[in-house]
Short mmCIF file of C-alpha atoms and ligand atoms in Angstrom, two decimals:
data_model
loop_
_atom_site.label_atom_id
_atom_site.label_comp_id
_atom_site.label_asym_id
_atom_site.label_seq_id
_atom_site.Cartn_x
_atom_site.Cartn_y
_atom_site.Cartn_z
CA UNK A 1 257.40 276.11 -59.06
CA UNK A 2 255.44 276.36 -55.85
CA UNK A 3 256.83 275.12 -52.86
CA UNK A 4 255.16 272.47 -51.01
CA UNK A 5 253.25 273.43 -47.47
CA UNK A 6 255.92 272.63 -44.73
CA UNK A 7 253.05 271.03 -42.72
CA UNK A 8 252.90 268.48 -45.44
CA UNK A 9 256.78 267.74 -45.65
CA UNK A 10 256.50 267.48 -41.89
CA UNK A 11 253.87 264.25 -41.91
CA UNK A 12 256.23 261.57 -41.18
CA UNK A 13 254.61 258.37 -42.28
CA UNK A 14 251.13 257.83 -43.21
CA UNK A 15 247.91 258.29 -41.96
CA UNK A 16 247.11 255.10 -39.37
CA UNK A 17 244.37 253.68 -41.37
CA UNK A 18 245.74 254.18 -45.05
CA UNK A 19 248.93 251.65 -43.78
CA UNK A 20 246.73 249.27 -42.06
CA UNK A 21 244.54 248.96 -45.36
CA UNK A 22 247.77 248.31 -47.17
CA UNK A 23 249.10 245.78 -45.05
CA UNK A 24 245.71 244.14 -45.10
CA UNK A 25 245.92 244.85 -49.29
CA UNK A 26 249.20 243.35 -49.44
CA UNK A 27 248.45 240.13 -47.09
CA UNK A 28 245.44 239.64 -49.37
CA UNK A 29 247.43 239.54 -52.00
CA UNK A 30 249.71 236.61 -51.02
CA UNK A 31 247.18 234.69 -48.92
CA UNK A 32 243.98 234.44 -51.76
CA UNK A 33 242.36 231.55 -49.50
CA UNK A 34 242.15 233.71 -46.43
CA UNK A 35 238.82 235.06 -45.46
CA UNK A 36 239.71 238.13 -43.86
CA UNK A 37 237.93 239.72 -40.87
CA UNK A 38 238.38 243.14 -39.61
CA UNK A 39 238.27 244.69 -36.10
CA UNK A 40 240.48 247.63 -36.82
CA UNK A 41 239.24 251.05 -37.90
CA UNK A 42 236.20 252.44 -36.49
CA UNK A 43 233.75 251.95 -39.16
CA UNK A 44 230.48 251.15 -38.75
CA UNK A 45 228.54 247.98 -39.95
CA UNK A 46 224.92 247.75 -38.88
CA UNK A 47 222.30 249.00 -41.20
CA UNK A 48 220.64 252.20 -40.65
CA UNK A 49 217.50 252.28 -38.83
CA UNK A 50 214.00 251.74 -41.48
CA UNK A 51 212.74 254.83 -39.60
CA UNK A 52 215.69 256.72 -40.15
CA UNK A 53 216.68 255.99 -43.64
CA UNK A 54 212.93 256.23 -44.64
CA UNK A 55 213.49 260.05 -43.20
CA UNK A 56 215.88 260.85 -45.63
CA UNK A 57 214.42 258.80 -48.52
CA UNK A 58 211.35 260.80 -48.53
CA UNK A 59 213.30 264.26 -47.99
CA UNK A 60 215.20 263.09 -51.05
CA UNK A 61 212.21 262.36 -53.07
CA UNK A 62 210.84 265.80 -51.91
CA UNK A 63 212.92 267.32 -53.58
CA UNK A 64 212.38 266.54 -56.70
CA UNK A 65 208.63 268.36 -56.21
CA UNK A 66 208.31 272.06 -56.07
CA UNK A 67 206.54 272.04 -52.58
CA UNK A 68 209.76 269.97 -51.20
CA UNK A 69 212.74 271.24 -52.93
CA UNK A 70 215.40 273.62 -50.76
CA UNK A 71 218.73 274.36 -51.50
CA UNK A 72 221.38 275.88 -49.21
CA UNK A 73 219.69 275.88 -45.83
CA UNK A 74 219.99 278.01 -42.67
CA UNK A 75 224.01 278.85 -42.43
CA UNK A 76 224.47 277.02 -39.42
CA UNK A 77 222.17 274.00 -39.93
CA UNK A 78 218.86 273.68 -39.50
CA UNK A 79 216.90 275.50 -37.00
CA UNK A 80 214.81 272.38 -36.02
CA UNK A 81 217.34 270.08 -35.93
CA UNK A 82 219.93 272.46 -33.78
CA UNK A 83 217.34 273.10 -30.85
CA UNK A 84 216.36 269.30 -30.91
CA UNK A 85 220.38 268.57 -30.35
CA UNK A 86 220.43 271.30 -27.59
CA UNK A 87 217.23 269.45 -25.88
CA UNK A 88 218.18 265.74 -26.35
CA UNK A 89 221.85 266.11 -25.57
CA UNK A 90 222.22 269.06 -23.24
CA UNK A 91 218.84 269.10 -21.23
CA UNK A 92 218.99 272.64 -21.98
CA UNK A 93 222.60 273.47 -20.74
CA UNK A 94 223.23 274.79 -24.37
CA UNK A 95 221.39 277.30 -26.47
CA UNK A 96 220.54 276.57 -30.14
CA UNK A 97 222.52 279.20 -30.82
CA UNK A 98 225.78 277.64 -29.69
CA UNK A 99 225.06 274.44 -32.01
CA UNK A 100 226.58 274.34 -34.94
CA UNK A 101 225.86 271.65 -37.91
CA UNK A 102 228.37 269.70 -39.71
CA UNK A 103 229.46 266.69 -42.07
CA UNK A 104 231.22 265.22 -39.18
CA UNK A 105 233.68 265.35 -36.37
CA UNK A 106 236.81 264.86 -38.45
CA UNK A 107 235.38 267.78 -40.62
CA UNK A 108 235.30 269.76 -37.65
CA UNK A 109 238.42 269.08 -36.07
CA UNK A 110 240.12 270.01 -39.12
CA UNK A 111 238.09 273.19 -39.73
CA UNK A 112 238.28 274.05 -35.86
CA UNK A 113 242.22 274.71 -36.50
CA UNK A 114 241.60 277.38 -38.76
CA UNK A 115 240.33 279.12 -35.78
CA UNK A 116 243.52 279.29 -33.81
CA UNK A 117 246.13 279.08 -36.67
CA UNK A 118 249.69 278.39 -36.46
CA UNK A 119 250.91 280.04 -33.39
CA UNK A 120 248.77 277.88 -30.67
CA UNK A 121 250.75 275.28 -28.29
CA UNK A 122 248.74 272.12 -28.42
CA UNK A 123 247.83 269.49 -26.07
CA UNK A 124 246.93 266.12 -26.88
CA UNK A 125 246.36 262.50 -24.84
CA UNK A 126 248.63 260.18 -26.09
CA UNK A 127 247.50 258.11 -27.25
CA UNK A 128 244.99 259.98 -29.33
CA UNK A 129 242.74 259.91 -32.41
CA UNK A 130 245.25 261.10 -35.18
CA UNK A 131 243.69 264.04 -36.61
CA UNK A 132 244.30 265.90 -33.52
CA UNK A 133 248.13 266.25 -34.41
CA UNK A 134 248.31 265.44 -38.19
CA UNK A 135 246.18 268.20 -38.48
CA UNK A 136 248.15 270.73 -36.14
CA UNK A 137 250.79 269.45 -38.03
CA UNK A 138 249.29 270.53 -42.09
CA UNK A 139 248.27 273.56 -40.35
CA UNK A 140 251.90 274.83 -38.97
CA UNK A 141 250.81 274.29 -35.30
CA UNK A 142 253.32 271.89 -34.47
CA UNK A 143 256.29 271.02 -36.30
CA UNK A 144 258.68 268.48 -37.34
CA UNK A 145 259.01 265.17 -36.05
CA UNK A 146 261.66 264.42 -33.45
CA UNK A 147 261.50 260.79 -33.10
CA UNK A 148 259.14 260.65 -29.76
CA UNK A 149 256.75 262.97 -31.19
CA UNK A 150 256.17 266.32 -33.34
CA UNK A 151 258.15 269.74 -32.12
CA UNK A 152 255.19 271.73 -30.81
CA UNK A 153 252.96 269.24 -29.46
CA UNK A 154 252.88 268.22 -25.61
CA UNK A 155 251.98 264.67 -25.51
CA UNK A 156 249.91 263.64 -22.17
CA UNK A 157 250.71 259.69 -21.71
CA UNK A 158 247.45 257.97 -20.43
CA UNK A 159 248.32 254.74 -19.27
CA UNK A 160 247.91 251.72 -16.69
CA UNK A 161 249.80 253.92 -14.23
CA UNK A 162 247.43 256.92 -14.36
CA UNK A 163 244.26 255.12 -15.21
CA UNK A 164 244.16 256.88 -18.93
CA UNK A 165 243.87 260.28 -17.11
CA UNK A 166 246.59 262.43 -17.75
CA UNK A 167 248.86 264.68 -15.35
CA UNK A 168 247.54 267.99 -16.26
CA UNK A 169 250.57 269.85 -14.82
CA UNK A 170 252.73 268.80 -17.57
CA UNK A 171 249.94 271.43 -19.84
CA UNK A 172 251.40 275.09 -20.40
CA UNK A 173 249.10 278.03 -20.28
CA UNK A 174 247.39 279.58 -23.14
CA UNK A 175 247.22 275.75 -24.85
CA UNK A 176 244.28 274.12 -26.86
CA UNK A 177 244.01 270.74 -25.04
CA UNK A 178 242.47 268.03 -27.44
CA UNK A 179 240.26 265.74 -24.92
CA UNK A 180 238.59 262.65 -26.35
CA UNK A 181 235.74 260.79 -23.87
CA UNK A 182 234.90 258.06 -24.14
CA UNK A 183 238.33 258.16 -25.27
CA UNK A 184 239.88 256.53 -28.96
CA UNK A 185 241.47 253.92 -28.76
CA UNK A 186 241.50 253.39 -25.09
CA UNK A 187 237.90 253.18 -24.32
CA UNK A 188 237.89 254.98 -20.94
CA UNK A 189 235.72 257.42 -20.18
CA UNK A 190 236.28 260.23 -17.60
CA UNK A 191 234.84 260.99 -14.34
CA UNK A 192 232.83 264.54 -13.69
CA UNK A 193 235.83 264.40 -11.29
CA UNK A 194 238.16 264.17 -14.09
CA UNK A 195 236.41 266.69 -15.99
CA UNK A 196 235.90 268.65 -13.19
CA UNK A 197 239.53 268.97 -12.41
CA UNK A 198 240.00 269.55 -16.69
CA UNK A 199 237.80 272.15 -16.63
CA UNK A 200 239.14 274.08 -13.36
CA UNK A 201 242.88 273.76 -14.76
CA UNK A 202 241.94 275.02 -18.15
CA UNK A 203 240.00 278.18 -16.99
CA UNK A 204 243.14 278.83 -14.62
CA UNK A 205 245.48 278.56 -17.16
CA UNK A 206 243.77 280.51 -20.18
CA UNK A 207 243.56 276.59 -21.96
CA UNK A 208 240.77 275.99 -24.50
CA UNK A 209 239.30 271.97 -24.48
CA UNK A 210 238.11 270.08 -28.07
CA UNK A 211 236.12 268.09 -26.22
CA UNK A 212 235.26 264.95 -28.29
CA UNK A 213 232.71 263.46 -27.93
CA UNK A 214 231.51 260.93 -30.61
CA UNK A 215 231.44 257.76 -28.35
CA UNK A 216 229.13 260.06 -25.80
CA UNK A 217 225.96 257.31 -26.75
CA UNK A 218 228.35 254.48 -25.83
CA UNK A 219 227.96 255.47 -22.14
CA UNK A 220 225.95 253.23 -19.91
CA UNK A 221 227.12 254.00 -16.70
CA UNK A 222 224.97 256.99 -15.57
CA UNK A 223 227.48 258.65 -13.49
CA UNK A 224 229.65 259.43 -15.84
CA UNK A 225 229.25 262.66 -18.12
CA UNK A 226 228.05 262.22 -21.83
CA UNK A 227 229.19 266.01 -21.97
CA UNK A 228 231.68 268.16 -20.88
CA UNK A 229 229.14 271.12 -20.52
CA UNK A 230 227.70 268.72 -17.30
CA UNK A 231 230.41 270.38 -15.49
CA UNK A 232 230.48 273.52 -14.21
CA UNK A 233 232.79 276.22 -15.70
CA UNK A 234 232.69 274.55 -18.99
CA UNK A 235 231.25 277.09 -21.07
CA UNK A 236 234.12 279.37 -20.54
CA UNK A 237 236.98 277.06 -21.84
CA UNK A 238 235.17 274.31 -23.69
CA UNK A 239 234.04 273.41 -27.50
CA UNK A 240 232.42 270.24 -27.96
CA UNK A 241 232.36 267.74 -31.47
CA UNK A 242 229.95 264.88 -31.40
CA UNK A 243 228.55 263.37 -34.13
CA UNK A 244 225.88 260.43 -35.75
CA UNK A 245 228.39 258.36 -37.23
CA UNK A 246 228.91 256.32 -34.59
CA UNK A 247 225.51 255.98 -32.83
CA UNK A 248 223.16 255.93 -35.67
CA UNK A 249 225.56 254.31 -38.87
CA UNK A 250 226.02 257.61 -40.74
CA UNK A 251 229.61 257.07 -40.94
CA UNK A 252 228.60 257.19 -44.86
CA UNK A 253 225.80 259.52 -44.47
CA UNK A 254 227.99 262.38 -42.78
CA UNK A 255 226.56 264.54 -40.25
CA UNK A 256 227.68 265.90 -36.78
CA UNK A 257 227.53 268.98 -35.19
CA UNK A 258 229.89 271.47 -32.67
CA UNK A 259 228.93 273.17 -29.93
CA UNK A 260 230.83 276.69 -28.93
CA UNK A 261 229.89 278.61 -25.82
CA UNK A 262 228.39 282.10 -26.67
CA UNK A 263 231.00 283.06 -22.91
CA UNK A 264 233.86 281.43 -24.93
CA UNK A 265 236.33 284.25 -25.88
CA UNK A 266 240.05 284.95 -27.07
CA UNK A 267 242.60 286.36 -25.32
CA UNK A 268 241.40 289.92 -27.00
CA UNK A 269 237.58 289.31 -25.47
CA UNK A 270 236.33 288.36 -28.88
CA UNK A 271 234.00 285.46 -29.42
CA UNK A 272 235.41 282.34 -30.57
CA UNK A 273 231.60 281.67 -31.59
CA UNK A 274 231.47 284.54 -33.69
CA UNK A 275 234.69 283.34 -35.45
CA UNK A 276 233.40 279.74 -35.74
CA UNK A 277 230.39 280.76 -37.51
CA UNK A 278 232.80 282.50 -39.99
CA UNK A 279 234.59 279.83 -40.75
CA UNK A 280 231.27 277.64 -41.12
CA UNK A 281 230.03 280.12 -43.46
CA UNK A 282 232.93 280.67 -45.21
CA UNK A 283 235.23 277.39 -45.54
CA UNK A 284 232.02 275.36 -45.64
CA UNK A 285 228.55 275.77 -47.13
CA UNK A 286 226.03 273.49 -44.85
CA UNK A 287 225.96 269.38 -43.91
CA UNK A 288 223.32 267.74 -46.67
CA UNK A 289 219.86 268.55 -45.98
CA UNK A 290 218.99 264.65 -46.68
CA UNK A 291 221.25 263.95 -43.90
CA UNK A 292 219.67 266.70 -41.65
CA UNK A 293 216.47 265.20 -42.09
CA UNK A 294 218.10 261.69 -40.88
CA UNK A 295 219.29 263.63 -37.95
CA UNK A 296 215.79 264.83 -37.14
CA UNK A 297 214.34 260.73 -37.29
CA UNK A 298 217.17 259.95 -34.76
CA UNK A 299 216.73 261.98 -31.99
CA UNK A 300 212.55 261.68 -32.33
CA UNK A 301 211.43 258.88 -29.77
CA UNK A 302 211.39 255.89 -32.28
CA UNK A 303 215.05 257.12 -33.62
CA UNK A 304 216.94 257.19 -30.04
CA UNK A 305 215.18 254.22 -29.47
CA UNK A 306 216.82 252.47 -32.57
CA UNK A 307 220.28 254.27 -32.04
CA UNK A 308 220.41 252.46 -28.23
CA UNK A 309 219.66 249.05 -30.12
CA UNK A 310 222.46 249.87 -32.58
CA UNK A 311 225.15 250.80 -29.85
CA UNK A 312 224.13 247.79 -27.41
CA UNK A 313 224.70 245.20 -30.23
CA UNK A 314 228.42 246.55 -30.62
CA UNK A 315 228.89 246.64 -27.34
CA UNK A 316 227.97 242.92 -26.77
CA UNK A 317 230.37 242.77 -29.63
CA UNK A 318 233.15 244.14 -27.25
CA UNK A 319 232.23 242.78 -23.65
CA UNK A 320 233.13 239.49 -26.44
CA UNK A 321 236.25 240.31 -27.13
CA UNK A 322 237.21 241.42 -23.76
CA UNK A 323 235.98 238.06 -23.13
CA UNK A 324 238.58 236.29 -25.33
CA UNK A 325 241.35 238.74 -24.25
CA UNK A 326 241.03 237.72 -20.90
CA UNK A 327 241.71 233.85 -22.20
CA UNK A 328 244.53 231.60 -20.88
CA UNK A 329 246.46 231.87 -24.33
CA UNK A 330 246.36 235.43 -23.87
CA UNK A 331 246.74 235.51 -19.82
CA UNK A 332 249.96 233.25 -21.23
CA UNK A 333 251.49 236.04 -23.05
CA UNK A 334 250.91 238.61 -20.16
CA UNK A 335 247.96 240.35 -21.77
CA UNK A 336 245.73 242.68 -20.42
CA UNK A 337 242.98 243.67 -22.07
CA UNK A 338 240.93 246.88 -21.22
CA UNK A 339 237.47 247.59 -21.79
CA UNK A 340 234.81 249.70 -19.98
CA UNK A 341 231.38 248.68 -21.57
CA UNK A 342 231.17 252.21 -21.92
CA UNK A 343 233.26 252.91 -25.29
CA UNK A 344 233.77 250.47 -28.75
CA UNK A 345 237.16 249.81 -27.74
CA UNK A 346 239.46 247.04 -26.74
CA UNK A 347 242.74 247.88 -25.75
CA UNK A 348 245.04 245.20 -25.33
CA UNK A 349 248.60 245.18 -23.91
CA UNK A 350 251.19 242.97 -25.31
CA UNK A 351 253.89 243.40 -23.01
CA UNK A 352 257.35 243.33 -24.41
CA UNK A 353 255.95 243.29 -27.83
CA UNK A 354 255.78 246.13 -31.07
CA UNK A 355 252.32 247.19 -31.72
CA UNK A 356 252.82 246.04 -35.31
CA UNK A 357 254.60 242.96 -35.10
CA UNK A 358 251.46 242.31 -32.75
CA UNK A 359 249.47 243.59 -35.37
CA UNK A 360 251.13 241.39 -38.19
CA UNK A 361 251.34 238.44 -36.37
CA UNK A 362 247.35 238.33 -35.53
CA UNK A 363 247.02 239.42 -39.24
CA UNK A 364 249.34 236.28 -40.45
CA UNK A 365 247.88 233.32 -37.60
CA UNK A 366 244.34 234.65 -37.76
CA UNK A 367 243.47 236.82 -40.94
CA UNK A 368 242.34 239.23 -38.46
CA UNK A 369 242.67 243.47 -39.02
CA UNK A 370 243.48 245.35 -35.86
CA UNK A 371 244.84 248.69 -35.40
CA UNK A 372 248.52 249.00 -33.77
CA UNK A 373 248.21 251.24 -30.96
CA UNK A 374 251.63 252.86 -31.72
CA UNK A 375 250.03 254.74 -34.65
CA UNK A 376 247.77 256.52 -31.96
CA UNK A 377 250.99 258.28 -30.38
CA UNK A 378 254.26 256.77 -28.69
CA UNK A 379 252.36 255.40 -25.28
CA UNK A 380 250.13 253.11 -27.70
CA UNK A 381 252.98 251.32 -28.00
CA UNK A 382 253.05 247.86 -27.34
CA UNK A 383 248.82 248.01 -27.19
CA UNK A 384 246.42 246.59 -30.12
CA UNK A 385 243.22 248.03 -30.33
CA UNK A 386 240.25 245.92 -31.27
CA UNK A 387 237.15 247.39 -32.33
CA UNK A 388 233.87 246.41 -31.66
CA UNK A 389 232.33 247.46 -34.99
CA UNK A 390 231.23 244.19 -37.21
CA UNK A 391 228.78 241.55 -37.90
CA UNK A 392 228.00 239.44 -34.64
CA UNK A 393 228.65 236.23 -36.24
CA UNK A 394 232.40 238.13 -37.61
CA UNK A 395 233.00 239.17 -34.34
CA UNK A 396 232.08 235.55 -32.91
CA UNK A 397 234.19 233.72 -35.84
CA UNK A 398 237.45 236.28 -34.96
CA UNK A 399 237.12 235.62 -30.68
CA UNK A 400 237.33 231.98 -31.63
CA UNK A 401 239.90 231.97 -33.87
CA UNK A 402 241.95 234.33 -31.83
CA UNK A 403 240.93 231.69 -29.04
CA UNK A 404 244.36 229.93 -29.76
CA UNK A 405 246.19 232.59 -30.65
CA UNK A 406 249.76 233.18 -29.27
CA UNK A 407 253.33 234.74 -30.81
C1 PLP B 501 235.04 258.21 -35.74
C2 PLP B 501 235.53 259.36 -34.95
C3 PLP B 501 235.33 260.66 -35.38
C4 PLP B 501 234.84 260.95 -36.78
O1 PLP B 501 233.55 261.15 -36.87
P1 PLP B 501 232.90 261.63 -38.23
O2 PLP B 501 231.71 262.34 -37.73
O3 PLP B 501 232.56 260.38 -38.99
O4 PLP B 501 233.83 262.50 -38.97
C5 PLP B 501 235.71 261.71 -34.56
N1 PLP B 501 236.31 261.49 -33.39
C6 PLP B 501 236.56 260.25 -32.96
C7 PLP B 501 237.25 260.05 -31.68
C8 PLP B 501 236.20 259.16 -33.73
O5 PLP B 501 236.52 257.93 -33.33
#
């Protein structure tokens, strides 16, 4: 028989969200009369803009006429919609030629390890969006699990004590450093100090950055960088992943996009854009031209006009929460709640407590999903994260029941 990929028999556990939708499954289950709400995973709720979904609907009707059918498009997206992304969100710092269209961010984080294969040291904040290290894991980068994290993988804590920015000296040479800003799940967002100081210790150290960047439209505060290619030196040790999920509600629709430095190289001098579009071509065949078109509607004046609306409304959603965190049930059990206005996130420390007996116990007194931070690395622990994605009047009904909440 074939033996099963190591990377697979290393996974301990399962993926975050899969066990949070089976404890929600299984609480269902037993409690019928419970209406449920969820601020856990990251999904999106709002509606997709008229102007935007009208985009797509009459690309998709087009192509059912001679005059508007295509099938596979340019190989690294369309031309159009790749020099509008270099304009809107790089001001020019990035050519159209170092843009690189996707079905998402998760599809390219995956795809991106292809690139450096199973030899690479990785980096990653902890806590951290899992793909970042399940997928160095499926991929041989890192290995098994020791108990405070996988063999392979330097974890960087981020915590109260270093304001969620990590101590970069703990990061070996030659390392792919997976940096999330505004981060997931703790909401901060660097400095161009930060990144600055990212940037300078990855170009001295041979490092490459995965900069993510989906919650980069969640920024309000205009001092702080929506990109990593702001900062100077970037383009030498930086790949960036953004995408529309978040922003615009294609979490469904699926499109985001990469950007990879044509001064980017490999130890060997060769270009790690060169590669990229290899594996774009080869291991994937183009994002859906409907959803291109959607793409196109958002970042024309009407469509960035309709993504701000979208983003505001969830983050009124959060400063809400926040709001409720910082109540004198909560202040009871030593809570502190942390959210920047600039990110979907709530993260909320439950001092003394287990992420998911936090988690189960706001499940059980409130019928109310959240995500355990301990499944985001081992210095989640003890944190919740609440997400700012849902209905107003959801988000409203969950701050008042958790209002009286206490374990
Ligand atoms: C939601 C999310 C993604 C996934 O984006 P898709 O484009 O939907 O694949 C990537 N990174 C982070 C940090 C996210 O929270």
């Amino acid at each position: 028989m074939i033996k099963r990929n190591t990377g697979f028999a290393n996974l301990t556990a399962g993926y975050l969200f899969p066990e949070v939708a089976r404890r929600r499954r299984e609480y269902a289950a037993s409690h019928p009369e419970a209406k449920i709400i969820s601020l856990g995973i990251g999904n999106t709720t709002e509606p997709v803009s008229k102007h935007i979904a009208s985009a797509m609907s009459d690309y998709a009707l087009g192509l059912a006429t001679p005059e508007g059918y295509s099938g596979y498009g340019d190989e690294q997206g369309n031309s159009a919609l790749r020099q509008k992304i270099a304009e809107v969100f790089y001001s020019g710092k990035v050519d159209a030629s170092e843009v690189f269209i996707s079905d998402g961010a998760k599809c390219d984080i995956a795809r991106i390890q292809t690139l450096f294969g199973n030899d690479v040291k990785v980096a990653v904040q902890d806590p951290a969006y899992p793909v970042y290290v399940d997928g160095s894991v499926v991929v041989g980068a890192a290995g098994e699990n020791i108990g405070s994290g996988y063999k392979g993988i330097t974890y960087l804590p981020c915590t109260e004590e270093n304001s969620f920015f990590p101590d970069l000296s703990k990061i070996e040479p030659d390392t792919l450093i997976y940096f999330c800003s505004p981060n997931n799940p703790t909401g901060v967002t660097a400095t161009k100090e930060q990144l600055k100081k990212l940037v300078d210790y990855a170009n001295a150290k041979g490092c490459i950055i995965i900069y993510d960047s989906a919650y980069s439209e969640f920024i309000r505060d205009s001092n702080l960088p929506k990109s990593i290619f702001e900062i100077e030196g970037a383009k030498t040790c930086a790949i960036e992943i953004n995408s529309f999920s978040k922003p615009a509600g294609f979490t469904g629709v699926r499109l985001g996009w990469s950007v990879v430095p044509n001064e980017l190289k490999f130890a060997d001098g060769s270009s790690v854009n060169k590669d990229w579009n290899r594996v774009m071509t080869t291991l994937f065949n183009g994002a859906s031209n409907i959803a291109q078109a959607g793409g196109l509607a958002a970042l024309d004046e009407q469509g960035l006009k309709d993504m701000k609306a979208q983003v505001d409304y969830y983050l009124a959603n959060g400063k809400k929460i926040k709001e409720t965190l910082d109540g004198a049930n909560f202040k009871a059990m030593g809570v502190e709640a942390y959210f920047t206005g600039n990110g979907p996130y709530v993260w909320a420390k439950f001092p003394g407590k287990k992420s998911w007996d936090v988690f189960d116990a706001i499940l059980d007194k409130c019928h109310i999903v959240t995500t355990p931070g301990s499944g985001f690395g081992p210095a989640g622990e003890s944190f919740i994260r609440f997400s700012s994605f849902g209905h107003q009047a959801d988000v409203e009904e969950a701050c008042g029941r958790l209002s009286s909440f206490s374990m």
